[in-house]
Amino acid sequence: MTVLDQLTPGEEILARCEPFYATTHRVLRADDSQGAATLELPYIRLQSVELVRQPSHRLMTAGTALAILGFLLWYFLGLVTSFLAVMAGIGVLVYGAQGREAYYQLRTYQMAPNEERRWRIPYRGSMDFIVTVGQRSGKPLVEG
């Protein structure tokens, strides 16, 4: 059974971002893990669409190592210029903590955490889909 078979009379697909489909009445997810089941999220239940950022642990680790190394050079060798390494390390640490865009999260009232994971839409290549969902639901995109 395909997503087209799940549509009600008069309902049409406006945008898609596999496995998600934005229709005139709801957001559908073709869930392959449960066979041919299709999950649905009516626009009326949608509370918000959030952009979720995830920190870069590699940059945070590198920044911490650089700051510690700079501090040790200053403490044991007395190098005054190692203060620059400490400041650069702190800067890289803060930049890594800000993170980068990871995914969009569709949220509803009282949604269970395992259910939330099903409604994560990848960041790359989904802007048209997110704009369509925002227009149909009347919910603006929230920076997370």
PDB file of C-alpha atoms in Angstrom:
ATOM      1  CA  MET A   1       0.000   0.000   0.000  1.00  0.00           C
ATOM      2  CA  THR A   2       1.518   3.344  -1.042  1.00  0.00           C
ATOM      3  CA  VAL A   3       1.087   6.804   0.386  1.00  0.00           C
ATOM      4  CA  LEU A   4      -1.206   7.699  -2.514  1.00  0.00           C
ATOM      5  CA  ASP A   5      -3.568   4.934  -1.379  1.00  0.00           C
ATOM      6  CA  GLN A   6      -3.740   6.542   2.094  1.00  0.00           C
ATOM      7  CA  LEU A   7      -5.052   9.898   0.836  1.00  0.00           C
ATOM      8  CA  THR A   8      -8.650  10.860   1.523  1.00  0.00           C
ATOM      9  CA  PRO A   9     -10.915  12.168  -1.271  1.00  0.00           C
ATOM     10  CA  GLY A  10      -9.844  15.701  -2.204  1.00  0.00           C
ATOM     11  CA  GLU A  11      -6.510  15.414  -0.418  1.00  0.00           C
ATOM     12  CA  GLU A  12      -3.354  15.909  -2.468  1.00  0.00           C
ATOM     13  CA  ILE A  13       0.381  15.886  -1.848  1.00  0.00           C
ATOM     14  CA  LEU A  14       1.880  19.386  -1.763  1.00  0.00           C
ATOM     15  CA  ALA A  15       5.515  18.593  -0.908  1.00  0.00           C
ATOM     16  CA  ARG A  16       7.675  15.599  -0.145  1.00  0.00           C
ATOM     17  CA  CYS A  17      10.914  14.882   1.641  1.00  0.00           C
ATOM     18  CA  GLU A  18      11.212  11.099   1.696  1.00  0.00           C
ATOM     19  CA  PRO A  19       9.759   9.436   3.755  1.00  0.00           C
ATOM     20  CA  PHE A  20       7.636  12.502   4.690  1.00  0.00           C
ATOM     21  CA  TYR A  21       4.752  13.929   2.667  1.00  0.00           C
ATOM     22  CA  ALA A  22       2.907  17.205   3.263  1.00  0.00           C
ATOM     23  CA  THR A  23      -0.669  16.999   2.053  1.00  0.00           C
ATOM     24  CA  THR A  24      -3.516  19.482   2.136  1.00  0.00           C
ATOM     25  CA  HIS A  25      -4.743  18.053   5.491  1.00  0.00           C
ATOM     26  CA  ARG A  26      -1.786  16.452   7.297  1.00  0.00           C
ATOM     27  CA  VAL A  27       1.826  15.319   7.308  1.00  0.00           C
ATOM     28  CA  LEU A  28       2.339  11.657   6.429  1.00  0.00           C
ATOM     29  CA  ARG A  29       5.318   9.430   7.076  1.00  0.00           C
ATOM     30  CA  ALA A  30       5.743   6.209   5.147  1.00  0.00           C
ATOM     31  CA  ASP A  31       7.167   4.020   7.899  1.00  0.00           C
ATOM     32  CA  ASP A  32       9.061   1.090   6.384  1.00  0.00           C
ATOM     33  CA  SER A  33       9.988  -0.320   9.795  1.00  0.00           C
ATOM     34  CA  GLN A  34       6.362  -1.310  10.390  1.00  0.00           C
ATOM     35  CA  GLY A  35       5.724  -2.839   6.995  1.00  0.00           C
ATOM     36  CA  ALA A  36       3.553  -0.622   4.833  1.00  0.00           C
ATOM     37  CA  ALA A  37       2.176   1.411   7.731  1.00  0.00           C
ATOM     38  CA  THR A  38       1.802   5.146   7.304  1.00  0.00           C
ATOM     39  CA  LEU A  39       1.952   7.494  10.275  1.00  0.00           C
ATOM     40  CA  GLU A  40      -0.011  10.727  10.169  1.00  0.00           C
ATOM     41  CA  LEU A  41       0.173  14.061  11.926  1.00  0.00           C
ATOM     42  CA  PRO A  42      -2.819  16.367  11.306  1.00  0.00           C
ATOM     43  CA  TYR A  43      -1.908  20.053  11.067  1.00  0.00           C
ATOM     44  CA  ILE A  44      -4.379  20.831  13.858  1.00  0.00           C
ATOM     45  CA  ARG A  45      -2.235  18.797  16.329  1.00  0.00           C
ATOM     46  CA  LEU A  46       1.030  20.432  15.252  1.00  0.00           C
ATOM     47  CA  GLN A  47       2.361  22.712  17.994  1.00  0.00           C
ATOM     48  CA  SER A  48       5.627  23.870  16.389  1.00  0.00           C
ATOM     49  CA  VAL A  49       8.331  23.199  13.837  1.00  0.00           C
ATOM     50  CA  GLU A  50      11.756  23.589  15.451  1.00  0.00           C
ATOM     51  CA  LEU A  51      15.220  23.766  13.947  1.00  0.00           C
ATOM     52  CA  VAL A  52      17.478  21.634  16.156  1.00  0.00           C
ATOM     53  CA  ARG A  53      21.215  22.276  16.312  1.00  0.00           C
ATOM     54  CA  GLN A  54      23.744  19.711  17.501  1.00  0.00           C
ATOM     55  CA  PRO A  55      27.165  20.633  18.911  1.00  0.00           C
ATOM     56  CA  SER A  56      30.373  19.586  17.184  1.00  0.00           C
ATOM     57  CA  HIS A  57      32.160  17.393  19.703  1.00  0.00           C
ATOM     58  CA  ARG A  58      35.302  17.287  17.562  1.00  0.00           C
ATOM     59  CA  LEU A  59      35.673  21.074  17.665  1.00  0.00           C
ATOM     60  CA  MET A  60      34.892  21.180  21.365  1.00  0.00           C
ATOM     61  CA  THR A  61      37.568  18.556  22.065  1.00  0.00           C
ATOM     62  CA  ALA A  62      40.126  20.354  19.900  1.00  0.00           C
ATOM     63  CA  GLY A  63      39.356  23.690  21.585  1.00  0.00           C
ATOM     64  CA  THR A  64      39.702  22.183  25.046  1.00  0.00           C
ATOM     65  CA  ALA A  65      43.022  20.542  24.125  1.00  0.00           C
ATOM     66  CA  LEU A  66      44.345  23.802  22.632  1.00  0.00           C
ATOM     67  CA  ALA A  67      43.330  25.813  25.711  1.00  0.00           C
ATOM     68  CA  ILE A  68      44.929  23.293  28.085  1.00  0.00           C
ATOM     69  CA  LEU A  69      48.107  23.111  26.016  1.00  0.00           C
ATOM     70  CA  GLY A  70      48.335  26.911  25.937  1.00  0.00           C
ATOM     71  CA  PHE A  71      47.834  27.096  29.701  1.00  0.00           C
ATOM     72  CA  LEU A  72      50.520  24.437  30.321  1.00  0.00           C
ATOM     73  CA  LEU A  73      52.995  26.249  28.048  1.00  0.00           C
ATOM     74  CA  TRP A  74      52.358  29.468  29.911  1.00  0.00           C
ATOM     75  CA  TYR A  75      52.547  27.869  33.369  1.00  0.00           C
ATOM     76  CA  PHE A  76      55.647  25.684  32.888  1.00  0.00           C
ATOM     77  CA  LEU A  77      57.625  27.623  30.278  1.00  0.00           C
ATOM     78  CA  GLY A  78      56.423  31.119  31.012  1.00  0.00           C
ATOM     79  CA  LEU A  79      55.583  31.832  27.377  1.00  0.00           C
ATOM     80  CA  VAL A  80      53.482  34.977  27.354  1.00  0.00           C
ATOM     81  CA  THR A  81      52.307  34.347  23.779  1.00  0.00           C
ATOM     82  CA  SER A  82      50.722  31.049  24.844  1.00  0.00           C
ATOM     83  CA  PHE A  83      47.894  33.221  26.171  1.00  0.00           C
ATOM     84  CA  LEU A  84      46.834  33.485  22.506  1.00  0.00           C
ATOM     85  CA  ALA A  85      46.567  29.687  22.330  1.00  0.00           C
ATOM     86  CA  VAL A  86      44.349  29.692  25.430  1.00  0.00           C
ATOM     87  CA  MET A  87      42.078  32.336  23.917  1.00  0.00           C
ATOM     88  CA  ALA A  88      41.968  30.536  20.546  1.00  0.00           C
ATOM     89  CA  GLY A  89      41.118  27.271  22.324  1.00  0.00           C
ATOM     90  CA  ILE A  90      38.272  28.915  24.198  1.00  0.00           C
ATOM     91  CA  GLY A  91      37.029  30.442  20.944  1.00  0.00           C
ATOM     92  CA  VAL A  92      37.041  27.064  19.167  1.00  0.00           C
ATOM     93  CA  LEU A  93      35.294  25.480  22.154  1.00  0.00           C
ATOM     94  CA  VAL A  94      32.500  28.077  22.087  1.00  0.00           C
ATOM     95  CA  TYR A  95      32.142  27.819  18.293  1.00  0.00           C
ATOM     96  CA  GLY A  96      31.855  24.002  18.535  1.00  0.00           C
ATOM     97  CA  ALA A  97      29.273  24.281  21.327  1.00  0.00           C
ATOM     98  CA  GLN A  98      27.012  26.434  19.119  1.00  0.00           C
ATOM     99  CA  GLY A  99      26.763  23.511  16.738  1.00  0.00           C
ATOM    100  CA  ARG A 100      25.213  23.292  13.332  1.00  0.00           C
ATOM    101  CA  GLU A 101      21.786  22.590  11.969  1.00  0.00           C
ATOM    102  CA  ALA A 102      20.946  18.892  12.275  1.00  0.00           C
ATOM    103  CA  TYR A 103      17.209  18.417  11.675  1.00  0.00           C
ATOM    104  CA  TYR A 104      13.734  19.892  11.949  1.00  0.00           C
ATOM    105  CA  GLN A 105      11.505  18.562  14.714  1.00  0.00           C
ATOM    106  CA  LEU A 106       7.720  18.490  14.340  1.00  0.00           C
ATOM    107  CA  ARG A 107       6.235  18.791  17.828  1.00  0.00           C
ATOM    108  CA  THR A 108       2.749  18.171  19.152  1.00  0.00           C
ATOM    109  CA  TYR A 109       1.247  18.405  22.618  1.00  0.00           C
ATOM    110  CA  GLN A 110       2.137  15.439  24.863  1.00  0.00           C
ATOM    111  CA  MET A 111       4.239  13.609  22.261  1.00  0.00           C
ATOM    112  CA  ALA A 112       6.271  10.723  23.668  1.00  0.00           C
ATOM    113  CA  PRO A 113      10.061  10.834  23.135  1.00  0.00           C
ATOM    114  CA  ASN A 114      10.082   7.714  20.937  1.00  0.00           C
ATOM    115  CA  GLU A 115       7.310   9.281  18.857  1.00  0.00           C
ATOM    116  CA  GLU A 116       9.303  12.534  18.532  1.00  0.00           C
ATOM    117  CA  ARG A 117      12.184  10.643  16.901  1.00  0.00           C
ATOM    118  CA  ARG A 118       9.836   9.565  14.117  1.00  0.00           C
ATOM    119  CA  TRP A 119       9.061  13.171  13.237  1.00  0.00           C
ATOM    120  CA  ARG A 120      12.634  14.379  12.732  1.00  0.00           C
ATOM    121  CA  ILE A 121      13.153  15.720   9.241  1.00  0.00           C
ATOM    122  CA  PRO A 122      16.744  15.979   7.945  1.00  0.00           C
ATOM    123  CA  TYR A 123      18.023  19.549   7.576  1.00  0.00           C
ATOM    124  CA  ARG A 124      19.574  19.173   4.145  1.00  0.00           C
ATOM    125  CA  GLY A 125      17.184  19.310   1.236  1.00  0.00           C
ATOM    126  CA  SER A 126      13.995  19.812   3.213  1.00  0.00           C
ATOM    127  CA  MET A 127      13.441  23.579   3.170  1.00  0.00           C
ATOM    128  CA  ASP A 128      10.582  23.492   0.632  1.00  0.00           C
ATOM    129  CA  PHE A 129       8.882  20.782   2.673  1.00  0.00           C
ATOM    130  CA  ILE A 130       9.251  22.746   5.933  1.00  0.00           C
ATOM    131  CA  VAL A 131       7.931  25.939   4.320  1.00  0.00           C
ATOM    132  CA  THR A 132       4.892  24.031   3.036  1.00  0.00           C
ATOM    133  CA  VAL A 133       4.203  22.520   6.464  1.00  0.00           C
ATOM    134  CA  GLY A 134       4.573  25.956   8.076  1.00  0.00           C
ATOM    135  CA  GLN A 135       2.165  27.568   5.627  1.00  0.00           C
ATOM    136  CA  ARG A 136      -0.460  24.831   5.925  1.00  0.00           C
ATOM    137  CA  SER A 137      -0.307  24.634   9.722  1.00  0.00           C
ATOM    138  CA  GLY A 138       0.135  28.335  10.412  1.00  0.00           C
ATOM    139  CA  LYS A 139       3.034  27.517  12.743  1.00  0.00           C
ATOM    140  CA  PRO A 140       6.249  29.483  12.144  1.00  0.00           C
ATOM    141  CA  LEU A 141       9.673  27.889  12.224  1.00  0.00           C
ATOM    142  CA  VAL A 142      11.245  28.135  15.705  1.00  0.00           C
ATOM    143  CA  GLU A 143      15.027  28.354  16.061  1.00  0.00           C
ATOM    144  CA  GLY A 144      16.018  25.713  18.619  1.00  0.00           C
TER     145      GLY A 144
END
